[in-house]
Amino acid sequence: MTERVPVLRIGDILLVSIQVDLEDQTVLDLQEDLADQIVARSARGVVIDITAVEIVDSFVGRMLATIASISRLLDAETVVVGMRPAVAITLVELGLSLGGVRTALDLEKGLALLRRSATGAELT
Amino acid sequence: MELLSIDQERVTAEWIDGVSRSLQGRISKAEVDRELRELYGALVDGLRAGDEDARGDGFSEVRALLTELSRNRARQGFTPSETAISVLALKQALEPALRNGSAEDTTAYLRLARILDDLALLTIEAYTRTREQIISSQASQLMELSTPVVKLWDGVIAVPLVGTLDSARTQVVMEKLLQALVDTGSEQAIIDITGVPAVDTQVAQHLLKTVVAARLMGAECTISGIRPQIAQTIVALGIEFGDIVTKASLADALQHALRRSGVDLVTRQDGGR
């Protein structure tokens, strides 16, 4: 069995920090784990940290979009943080603009973004 | 070989004359004199070694001299014909010697002519190579020059684009901009296209790619400096910038970026006194 990516909890936010090379099976396991965790912990936000990811392909790009869609269905917002310039360029060249996925420069800004949108939601 | 050594002084003089005439005094006669005499010496040496092939070992000295010569000519901006004439003029200079020469001389002349033609081709090759080196070094200089990323405010960076955008330059701009976003932790980026002379579908495509890449990294991108004619062209071409914020001037873009990052600009009541 392949390695699983740990899903950590900070308050009502789930943090997924991807530190390993992403194989297709790892990605599928992660989607499953994440969906389970969002429901189990009634999470409001998901932060995916890809600072350590140096190589992406279209499958990983689609994975990010899929996770975002799944989370949105479960009423959690997804923020992808720490994307490297090379990764961003690759995704653009692959024609994946990740519409619907929110992004932030680093983990701190990503958490701030979720916090901001939470307070914004309460105000309206 | 006989042919070259019989009347050496006269032939060289005529050769030098012919070459400097075609160069129209842009190189001093003394310099041409020195270059060609050296070349002549090397050529005679090569022939004496009995080599028939211009690319053979006997002519390595000649080839080295010619390469040097054409490199200099290319740098000084001479045309290829002006460079090649340095070799070919020797054929003309030899012609008078043929008029009262024997059949043997003619055969020798023809053989020499073939070698000289080969050498002239070598000259052109060296000339072209030098020109290509110059062009590629200029292109890379241009690439470095034209893409500075400047910090306008805490968390706001800008790239003023000057000149025509092609794929190679967009790539450099994109990489520099994205790296700057990471390095400075900026969340706002402004691409100023005031200095871009024309926008076509391809340039627009490149701009869009850059904006999308910046978005993927978690930064917002504004395009500014769209001149009236360019706005007309963009609309006429049917290019859609979608939800990308575009501003007419860099000042407007900066104001927008500041507001987005939570900075308010206030004019003081007393008018700055």
Tab-separated table of N, CA, C and O in Angstrom, chain A residues 4-120:
chain	number	residue	atom	x	y	z
A	4	ARG	N	0.215	7.452	2.633
A	4	ARG	CA	-0.931	8.362	2.609
A	4	ARG	C	-0.503	9.746	3.052
A	4	ARG	O	0.361	9.885	3.911
A	5	VAL	N	-1.117	10.736	2.464
A	5	VAL	CA	-0.803	12.114	2.850
A	5	VAL	C	-1.618	12.441	4.095
A	5	VAL	O	-2.835	12.263	4.105
A	6	PRO	N	-0.958	12.890	5.193
A	6	PRO	CA	-1.706	13.171	6.421
A	6	PRO	C	-2.607	14.397	6.270
A	6	PRO	O	-2.261	15.350	5.589
A	7	VAL	N	-3.762	14.324	6.908
A	7	VAL	CA	-4.679	15.466	6.934
A	7	VAL	C	-4.714	15.986	8.367
A	7	VAL	O	-5.113	15.271	9.280
A	8	LEU	N	-4.232	17.228	8.569
A	8	LEU	CA	-4.161	17.782	9.927
A	8	LEU	C	-5.305	18.746	10.158
A	8	LEU	O	-5.843	19.322	9.209
A	9	ARG	N	-5.650	18.915	11.437
A	9	ARG	CA	-6.762	19.814	11.726
A	9	ARG	C	-6.278	21.009	12.555
A	9	ARG	O	-5.564	20.848	13.536
A	10	ILE	N	-6.624	22.216	12.117
A	10	ILE	CA	-6.381	23.423	12.911
A	10	ILE	C	-7.732	24.089	13.064
A	10	ILE	O	-8.254	24.638	12.097
A	11	GLY	N	-8.302	24.018	14.267
A	11	GLY	CA	-9.639	24.579	14.457
A	11	GLY	C	-10.609	23.904	13.515
A	11	GLY	O	-10.681	22.690	13.447
A	12	ASP	N	-11.309	24.717	12.721
A	12	ASP	CA	-12.242	24.082	11.793
A	12	ASP	C	-11.678	24.103	10.363
A	12	ASP	O	-12.402	24.120	9.387
A	13	ILE	N	-10.345	24.129	10.318
A	13	ILE	CA	-9.694	24.087	9.008
A	13	ILE	C	-8.838	22.833	8.909
A	13	ILE	O	-8.181	22.454	9.880
A	14	LEU	N	-8.880	22.195	7.746
A	14	LEU	CA	-8.048	21.023	7.530
A	14	LEU	C	-6.817	21.419	6.730
A	14	LEU	O	-6.929	22.159	5.749
A	15	LEU	N	-5.657	20.942	7.175
A	15	LEU	CA	-4.424	21.278	6.477
A	15	LEU	C	-3.824	20.022	5.856
A	15	LEU	O	-3.582	19.034	6.526
A	16	VAL	N	-3.606	20.094	4.552
A	16	VAL	CA	-2.961	18.987	3.851
A	16	VAL	C	-1.641	19.514	3.310
A	16	VAL	O	-1.622	20.414	2.477
A	17	SER	N	-0.548	18.990	3.839
A	17	SER	CA	0.744	19.439	3.344
A	17	SER	C	1.362	18.307	2.533
A	17	SER	O	1.669	17.247	3.063
A	18	ILE	N	1.499	18.531	1.252
A	18	ILE	CA	1.979	17.455	0.379
A	18	ILE	C	3.500	17.491	0.334
A	18	ILE	O	4.090	18.442	-0.159
A	19	GLN	N	4.128	16.471	0.906
A	19	GLN	CA	5.588	16.446	1.012
A	19	GLN	C	6.202	15.352	0.155
A	19	GLN	O	7.400	15.275	0.023
A	20	VAL	N	5.358	14.472	-0.380
A	20	VAL	CA	5.896	13.329	-1.125
A	20	VAL	C	5.582	13.503	-2.611
A	20	VAL	O	4.774	14.333	-2.989
A	21	ASP	N	6.270	12.723	-3.403
A	21	ASP	CA	5.942	12.714	-4.823
A	21	ASP	C	4.550	12.143	-4.991
A	21	ASP	O	4.215	11.115	-4.392
A	22	LEU	N	3.755	12.816	-5.764
A	22	LEU	CA	2.369	12.392	-5.891
A	22	LEU	C	2.226	11.296	-6.934
A	22	LEU	O	2.489	11.500	-8.109
A	23	GLU	N	1.811	10.126	-6.454
A	23	GLU	CA	1.461	9.080	-7.409
A	23	GLU	C	-0.050	9.094	-7.549
A	23	GLU	O	-0.754	9.604	-6.676
A	24	ASP	N	-0.510	8.497	-8.611
A	24	ASP	CA	-1.949	8.540	-8.880
A	24	ASP	C	-2.751	7.968	-7.715
A	24	ASP	O	-3.767	8.524	-7.309
A	25	GLN	N	-2.247	6.847	-7.138
A	25	GLN	CA	-2.990	6.213	-6.057
A	25	GLN	C	-3.007	7.114	-4.820
A	25	GLN	O	-4.037	7.244	-4.156
A	26	THR	N	-1.858	7.764	-4.531
A	26	THR	CA	-1.795	8.682	-3.391
A	26	THR	C	-2.862	9.767	-3.523
A	26	THR	O	-3.544	10.125	-2.562
A	27	VAL	N	-2.971	10.276	-4.732
A	27	VAL	CA	-3.927	11.346	-4.991
A	27	VAL	C	-5.357	10.871	-4.740
A	27	VAL	O	-6.148	11.553	-4.077
A	28	LEU	N	-5.670	9.680	-5.233
A	28	LEU	CA	-7.026	9.154	-5.053
A	28	LEU	C	-7.323	8.922	-3.577
A	28	LEU	O	-8.407	9.249	-3.087
A	29	ASP	N	-6.312	8.366	-2.835
A	29	ASP	CA	-6.476	8.155	-1.394
A	29	ASP	C	-6.734	9.476	-0.691
A	29	ASP	O	-7.586	9.577	0.192
A	30	LEU	N	-5.969	10.500	-1.114
A	30	LEU	CA	-6.096	11.810	-0.476
A	30	LEU	C	-7.500	12.364	-0.665
A	30	LEU	O	-8.117	12.860	0.290
A	31	GLN	N	-8.030	12.243	-1.883
A	31	GLN	CA	-9.388	12.743	-2.140
A	31	GLN	C	-10.388	12.076	-1.198
A	31	GLN	O	-11.230	12.743	-0.589
A	32	GLU	N	-10.221	10.774	-1.072
A	32	GLU	CA	-11.140	10.007	-0.237
A	32	GLU	C	-11.033	10.438	1.228
A	32	GLU	O	-12.031	10.766	1.879
A	33	ASP	N	-9.766	10.472	1.739
A	33	ASP	CA	-9.524	10.855	3.133
A	33	ASP	C	-10.107	12.226	3.432
A	33	ASP	O	-10.759	12.440	4.451
A	34	LEU	N	-9.852	13.133	2.495
A	34	LEU	CA	-10.243	14.513	2.718
A	34	LEU	C	-11.764	14.632	2.814
A	34	LEU	O	-12.299	15.285	3.718
A	35	ALA	N	-12.454	13.957	1.895
A	35	ALA	CA	-13.915	14.008	1.915
A	35	ALA	C	-14.447	13.450	3.242
A	35	ALA	O	-15.322	14.051	3.872
A	36	ASP	N	-13.867	12.326	3.679
A	36	ASP	CA	-14.278	11.737	4.950
A	36	ASP	C	-14.071	12.712	6.100
A	36	ASP	O	-14.943	12.908	6.943
A	37	GLN	N	-12.859	13.318	6.127
A	37	GLN	CA	-12.489	14.205	7.233
A	37	GLN	C	-13.364	15.451	7.290
A	37	GLN	O	-13.733	15.909	8.369
A	38	ILE	N	-13.667	15.996	6.114
A	38	ILE	CA	-14.490	17.220	6.102
A	38	ILE	C	-15.831	16.934	6.760
A	38	ILE	O	-16.323	17.697	7.586
A	39	VAL	N	-16.391	15.789	6.409
A	39	VAL	CA	-17.686	15.428	6.989
A	39	VAL	C	-17.536	15.130	8.478
A	39	VAL	O	-18.255	15.668	9.316
A	40	ALA	N	-16.518	14.299	8.822
A	40	ALA	CA	-16.353	13.858	10.202
A	40	ALA	C	-16.099	15.034	11.144
A	40	ALA	O	-16.577	15.060	12.267
A	41	ARG	N	-15.323	16.023	10.688
A	41	ARG	CA	-14.960	17.118	11.590
A	41	ARG	C	-15.705	18.400	11.265
A	41	ARG	O	-15.374	19.455	11.774
A	42	SER	N	-16.671	18.285	10.415
A	42	SER	CA	-17.427	19.448	9.912
A	42	SER	C	-16.516	20.658	9.694
A	42	SER	O	-16.684	21.713	10.276
A	43	ALA	N	-15.530	20.430	8.829
A	43	ALA	CA	-14.550	21.489	8.554
A	43	ALA	C	-15.144	22.548	7.646
A	43	ALA	O	-16.051	22.282	6.869
A	44	ARG	N	-14.621	23.752	7.809
A	44	ARG	CA	-15.144	24.880	7.048
A	44	ARG	C	-14.179	25.262	5.917
A	44	ARG	O	-14.578	25.880	4.946
A	45	GLY	N	-12.915	24.892	6.116
A	45	GLY	CA	-11.947	25.253	5.083
A	45	GLY	C	-10.895	24.167	4.912
A	45	GLY	O	-10.638	23.381	5.814
A	46	VAL	N	-10.318	24.103	3.717
A	46	VAL	CA	-9.247	23.154	3.448
A	46	VAL	C	-8.068	23.931	2.870
A	46	VAL	O	-8.237	24.715	1.941
A	47	VAL	N	-6.881	23.745	3.462
A	47	VAL	CA	-5.688	24.380	2.915
A	47	VAL	C	-4.785	23.278	2.364
A	47	VAL	O	-4.429	22.343	3.076
A	48	ILE	N	-4.458	23.365	1.085
A	48	ILE	CA	-3.540	22.390	0.495
A	48	ILE	C	-2.202	23.086	0.256
A	48	ILE	O	-2.123	24.036	-0.525
A	49	ASP	N	-1.199	22.627	0.971
A	49	ASP	CA	0.115	23.266	0.863
A	49	ASP	C	0.972	22.473	-0.122
A	49	ASP	O	1.307	21.313	0.128
A	50	ILE	N	1.322	23.094	-1.235
A	50	ILE	CA	2.125	22.373	-2.226
A	50	ILE	C	3.497	23.020	-2.394
A	50	ILE	O	4.093	22.979	-3.460
A	51	THR	N	3.988	23.626	-1.291
A	51	THR	CA	5.310	24.255	-1.350
A	51	THR	C	6.391	23.271	-1.795
A	51	THR	O	7.314	23.626	-2.515
A	52	ALA	N	6.248	22.017	-1.346
A	52	ALA	CA	7.301	21.043	-1.625
A	52	ALA	C	7.132	20.350	-2.970
A	52	ALA	O	7.981	19.562	-3.373
A	53	VAL	N	6.046	20.647	-3.648
A	53	VAL	CA	5.808	19.971	-4.927
A	53	VAL	C	6.562	20.687	-6.044
A	53	VAL	O	6.386	21.882	-6.249
A	54	GLU	N	7.433	19.943	-6.698
A	54	GLU	CA	8.231	20.581	-7.750
A	54	GLU	C	7.760	20.208	-9.144
A	54	GLU	O	8.006	20.917	-10.100
A	55	ILE	N	7.134	19.058	-9.231
A	55	ILE	CA	6.711	18.589	-10.559
A	55	ILE	C	5.220	18.294	-10.530
A	55	ILE	O	4.727	17.632	-9.616
A	56	VAL	N	4.506	18.817	-11.499
A	56	VAL	CA	3.086	18.485	-11.592
A	56	VAL	C	2.781	17.980	-12.991
A	56	VAL	O	3.484	18.262	-13.935
A	57	ASP	N	1.735	17.216	-13.095
A	57	ASP	CA	1.237	16.848	-14.416
A	57	ASP	C	-0.248	17.194	-14.441
A	57	ASP	O	-0.790	17.723	-13.471
A	58	SER	N	-0.883	16.887	-15.551
A	58	SER	CA	-2.285	17.282	-15.674
A	58	SER	C	-3.141	16.558	-14.641
A	58	SER	O	-4.141	17.092	-14.172
A	59	PHE	N	-2.706	15.348	-14.254
A	59	PHE	CA	-3.502	14.594	-13.279
A	59	PHE	C	-3.538	15.317	-11.935
A	59	PHE	O	-4.600	15.469	-11.328
A	60	VAL	N	-2.369	15.785	-11.491
A	60	VAL	CA	-2.312	16.507	-10.221
A	60	VAL	C	-3.103	17.805	-10.317
A	60	VAL	O	-3.821	18.198	-9.395
A	61	GLY	N	-2.977	18.466	-11.467
A	61	GLY	CA	-3.728	19.704	-11.671
A	61	GLY	C	-5.218	19.451	-11.539
A	61	GLY	O	-5.935	20.198	-10.867
A	62	ARG	N	-5.674	18.353	-12.151
A	62	ARG	CA	-7.097	18.057	-12.084
A	62	ARG	C	-7.494	17.666	-10.669
A	62	ARG	O	-8.590	17.988	-10.201
A	63	MET	N	-6.537	16.990	-9.961
A	63	MET	CA	-6.811	16.595	-8.582
A	63	MET	C	-7.153	17.819	-7.738
A	63	MET	O	-8.120	17.796	-6.961
A	64	LEU	N	-6.375	18.890	-7.916
A	64	LEU	CA	-6.621	20.097	-7.123
A	64	LEU	C	-8.024	20.632	-7.399
A	64	LEU	O	-8.761	20.994	-6.475
A	65	ALA	N	-8.395	20.646	-8.668
A	65	ALA	CA	-9.726	21.137	-9.031
A	65	ALA	C	-10.814	20.224	-8.466
A	65	ALA	O	-11.834	20.700	-7.951
A	66	THR	N	-10.563	18.911	-8.534
A	66	THR	CA	-11.557	17.959	-8.024
A	66	THR	C	-11.757	18.119	-6.523
A	66	THR	O	-12.894	18.160	-6.034
A	67	ILE	N	-10.637	18.219	-5.795
A	67	ILE	CA	-10.732	18.389	-4.338
A	67	ILE	C	-11.523	19.645	-4.012
A	67	ILE	O	-12.371	19.658	-3.117
A	68	ALA	N	-11.251	20.712	-4.779
A	68	ALA	CA	-11.973	21.959	-4.535
A	68	ALA	C	-13.468	21.761	-4.745
A	68	ALA	O	-14.282	22.243	-3.948
A	69	SER	N	-13.828	21.047	-5.808
A	69	SER	CA	-15.259	20.823	-6.071
A	69	SER	C	-15.898	19.992	-4.976
A	69	SER	O	-17.006	20.300	-4.510
A	70	ILE	N	-15.201	18.927	-4.561
A	70	ILE	CA	-15.730	18.065	-3.498
A	70	ILE	C	-15.962	18.882	-2.230
A	70	ILE	O	-17.025	18.839	-1.614
A	71	SER	N	-14.925	19.689	-1.862
A	71	SER	CA	-15.034	20.478	-0.634
A	71	SER	C	-16.187	21.462	-0.714
A	71	SER	O	-16.912	21.663	0.256
A	72	ARG	N	-16.340	22.062	-1.905
A	72	ARG	CA	-17.405	23.049	-2.026
A	72	ARG	C	-18.765	22.395	-1.808
A	72	ARG	O	-19.657	22.965	-1.174
A	73	LEU	N	-18.906	21.179	-2.330
A	73	LEU	CA	-20.161	20.446	-2.128
A	73	LEU	C	-20.419	20.229	-0.651
A	73	LEU	O	-21.556	20.260	-0.195
A	74	LEU	N	-19.323	20.023	0.104
A	74	LEU	CA	-19.462	19.764	1.535
A	74	LEU	C	-19.359	21.066	2.328
A	74	LEU	O	-19.095	21.057	3.521
A	75	ASP	N	-19.509	22.168	1.633
A	75	ASP	CA	-19.501	23.495	2.246
A	75	ASP	C	-18.187	23.840	2.947
A	75	ASP	O	-18.173	24.391	4.035
A	76	ALA	N	-17.086	23.467	2.318
A	76	ALA	CA	-15.790	23.909	2.832
A	76	ALA	C	-15.053	24.586	1.676
A	76	ALA	O	-15.200	24.172	0.527
A	77	GLU	N	-14.281	25.602	2.026
A	77	GLU	CA	-13.598	26.328	0.970
A	77	GLU	C	-12.155	25.844	0.850
A	77	GLU	O	-11.507	25.586	1.857
A	78	THR	N	-11.670	25.719	-0.382
A	78	THR	CA	-10.310	25.208	-0.577
A	78	THR	C	-9.366	26.343	-0.967
A	78	THR	O	-9.694	27.168	-1.821
A	79	VAL	N	-8.203	26.380	-0.338
A	79	VAL	CA	-7.169	27.321	-0.736
A	79	VAL	C	-5.897	26.518	-1.021
A	79	VAL	O	-5.483	25.694	-0.211
A	80	VAL	N	-5.329	26.735	-2.191
A	80	VAL	CA	-4.065	26.094	-2.526
A	80	VAL	C	-2.960	27.104	-2.237
A	80	VAL	O	-3.008	28.225	-2.728
A	81	VAL	N	-1.985	26.729	-1.406
A	81	VAL	CA	-0.953	27.704	-1.050
A	81	VAL	C	0.439	27.207	-1.431
A	81	VAL	O	0.682	26.009	-1.555
A	82	GLY	N	1.317	28.176	-1.627
A	82	GLY	CA	2.735	27.880	-1.826
A	82	GLY	C	3.094	27.284	-3.169
A	82	GLY	O	4.066	26.549	-3.280
A	83	MET	N	2.322	27.614	-4.205
A	83	MET	CA	2.675	27.056	-5.510
A	83	MET	C	3.954	27.713	-6.028
A	83	MET	O	4.123	28.920	-5.952
A	84	ARG	N	4.863	26.883	-6.516
A	84	ARG	CA	6.120	27.424	-7.036
A	84	ARG	C	5.907	28.000	-8.430
A	84	ARG	O	5.041	27.538	-9.160
A	85	PRO	N	6.742	28.990	-8.792
A	85	PRO	CA	6.611	29.592	-10.128
A	85	PRO	C	6.640	28.549	-11.250
A	85	PRO	O	5.805	28.584	-12.156
A	86	ALA	N	7.574	27.601	-11.151
A	86	ALA	CA	7.696	26.609	-12.228
A	86	ALA	C	6.417	25.787	-12.353
A	86	ALA	O	5.962	25.472	-13.455
A	87	VAL	N	5.827	25.473	-11.195
A	87	VAL	CA	4.591	24.687	-11.202
A	87	VAL	C	3.460	25.496	-11.833
A	87	VAL	O	2.690	24.992	-12.656
A	88	ALA	N	3.391	26.793	-11.456
A	88	ALA	CA	2.340	27.651	-12.008
A	88	ALA	C	2.458	27.731	-13.530
A	88	ALA	O	1.473	27.608	-14.256
A	89	ILE	N	3.689	27.897	-14.009
A	89	ILE	CA	3.903	27.999	-15.456
A	89	ILE	C	3.489	26.693	-16.140
A	89	ILE	O	2.814	26.703	-17.164
A	90	THR	N	3.868	25.580	-15.525
A	90	THR	CA	3.506	24.290	-16.119
A	90	THR	C	1.989	24.148	-16.228
A	90	THR	O	1.463	23.755	-17.264
A	91	LEU	N	1.295	24.488	-15.148
A	91	LEU	CA	-0.164	24.346	-15.160
A	91	LEU	C	-0.783	25.218	-16.243
A	91	LEU	O	-1.697	24.801	-16.952
A	92	VAL	N	-0.246	26.458	-16.388
A	92	VAL	CA	-0.787	27.344	-17.413
A	92	VAL	C	-0.535	26.760	-18.802
A	92	VAL	O	-1.412	26.758	-19.665
A	93	GLU	N	0.676	26.240	-18.986
A	93	GLU	CA	0.997	25.651	-20.288
A	93	GLU	C	0.120	24.431	-20.576
A	93	GLU	O	-0.182	24.135	-21.718
A	94	LEU	N	-0.264	23.741	-19.514
A	94	LEU	CA	-1.148	22.580	-19.691
A	94	LEU	C	-2.592	23.018	-19.922
A	94	LEU	O	-3.455	22.191	-20.184
A	95	GLY	N	-2.823	24.318	-19.783
A	95	GLY	CA	-4.172	24.828	-20.006
A	95	GLY	C	-5.093	24.649	-18.812
A	95	GLY	O	-6.303	24.702	-18.932
A	96	LEU	N	-4.523	24.436	-17.622
A	96	LEU	CA	-5.333	24.291	-16.421
A	96	LEU	C	-5.275	25.592	-15.638
A	96	LEU	O	-4.239	25.955	-15.116
A	97	SER	N	-6.383	26.305	-15.583
A	97	SER	CA	-6.331	27.569	-14.854
A	97	SER	C	-6.912	27.415	-13.453
A	97	SER	O	-6.950	28.365	-12.685
A	98	LEU	N	-7.354	26.207	-13.107
A	98	LEU	CA	-7.906	25.927	-11.778
A	98	LEU	C	-8.978	26.934	-11.375
A	98	LEU	O	-8.908	27.531	-10.308
A	99	GLY	N	-9.916	27.136	-12.272
A	99	GLY	CA	-11.012	28.041	-11.940
A	99	GLY	C	-11.749	27.505	-10.728
A	99	GLY	O	-11.949	26.301	-10.600
A	100	GLY	N	-12.118	28.394	-9.815
A	100	GLY	CA	-12.856	27.952	-8.645
A	100	GLY	C	-11.977	27.549	-7.483
A	100	GLY	O	-12.460	27.346	-6.380
A	101	VAL	N	-10.675	27.439	-7.725
A	101	VAL	CA	-9.771	27.152	-6.621
A	101	VAL	C	-9.154	28.472	-6.180
A	101	VAL	O	-8.668	29.235	-7.003
A	102	ARG	N	-9.201	28.739	-4.888
A	102	ARG	CA	-8.555	29.966	-4.421
A	102	ARG	C	-7.103	29.661	-4.126
A	102	ARG	O	-6.740	28.533	-3.777
A	103	THR	N	-6.260	30.657	-4.309
A	103	THR	CA	-4.834	30.438	-4.110
A	103	THR	C	-4.261	31.527	-3.222
A	103	THR	O	-4.799	32.627	-3.149
A	104	ALA	N	-3.162	31.211	-2.534
A	104	ALA	CA	-2.467	32.208	-1.727
A	104	ALA	C	-0.981	31.907	-1.804
A	104	ALA	O	-0.572	30.790	-2.101
A	105	LEU	N	-0.196	32.937	-1.527
A	105	LEU	CA	1.255	32.793	-1.676
A	105	LEU	C	1.844	31.811	-0.674
A	105	LEU	O	2.679	30.994	-1.006
A	106	ASP	N	1.434	31.910	0.581
A	106	ASP	CA	1.968	30.969	1.569
A	106	ASP	C	0.870	30.577	2.565
A	106	ASP	O	-0.250	31.070	2.501
A	107	LEU	N	1.226	29.693	3.474
A	107	LEU	CA	0.254	29.136	4.411
A	107	LEU	C	-0.421	30.237	5.231
A	107	LEU	O	-1.636	30.247	5.411
A	108	GLU	N	0.412	31.184	5.700
A	108	GLU	CA	-0.118	32.251	6.543
A	108	GLU	C	-1.207	33.034	5.804
A	108	GLU	O	-2.307	33.268	6.335
A	109	LYS	N	-0.879	33.417	4.554
A	109	LYS	CA	-1.846	34.195	3.781
A	109	LYS	C	-3.082	33.361	3.456
A	109	LYS	O	-4.194	33.881	3.383
A	110	GLY	N	-2.878	32.060	3.270
A	110	GLY	CA	-4.008	31.181	2.975
A	110	GLY	C	-4.973	31.108	4.143
A	110	GLY	O	-6.192	31.213	3.977
A	111	LEU	N	-4.408	30.962	5.351
A	111	LEU	CA	-5.254	30.914	6.550
A	111	LEU	C	-5.977	32.237	6.741
A	111	LEU	O	-7.163	32.266	7.085
A	112	ALA	N	-5.251	33.347	6.489
A	112	ALA	CA	-5.856	34.673	6.632
A	112	ALA	C	-7.026	34.809	5.664
A	112	ALA	O	-8.076	35.370	6.003
A	113	LEU	N	-6.836	34.270	4.453
A	113	LEU	CA	-7.883	34.352	3.428
A	113	LEU	C	-9.139	33.628	3.890
A	113	LEU	O	-10.259	34.152	3.782
A	114	LEU	N	-8.963	32.420	4.455
A	114	LEU	CA	-10.111	31.657	4.931
A	114	LEU	C	-10.816	32.378	6.075
A	114	LEU	O	-12.039	32.435	6.135
A	115	ARG	N	-9.987	32.950	6.965
A	115	ARG	CA	-10.556	33.655	8.111
A	115	ARG	C	-11.390	34.845	7.625
A	115	ARG	O	-12.483	35.093	8.107
A	116	ARG	N	-10.806	35.560	6.625
A	116	ARG	CA	-11.480	36.729	6.094
A	116	ARG	C	-12.812	36.343	5.464
A	116	ARG	O	-13.830	36.989	5.711
A	117	SER	N	-12.787	35.292	4.677
A	117	SER	CA	-14.033	34.936	3.987
A	117	SER	C	-15.064	34.426	4.990
A	117	SER	O	-16.262	34.555	4.773
A	118	ALA	N	-14.599	33.837	6.123
A	118	ALA	CA	-15.529	33.370	7.151
A	118	ALA	C	-16.247	34.552	7.806
A	118	ALA	O	-17.461	34.553	7.940
A	119	THR	N	-15.446	35.579	8.171
A	119	THR	CA	-16.068	36.752	8.806
A	119	THR	C	-16.968	37.464	7.809
A	119	THR	O	-18.025	37.983	8.173
A	120	GLY	N	-16.535	37.487	6.543
A	120	GLY	CA	-17.343	38.124	5.506
A	120	GLY	C	-18.693	37.434	5.389
A	120	GLY	O	-19.725	38.078	5.251
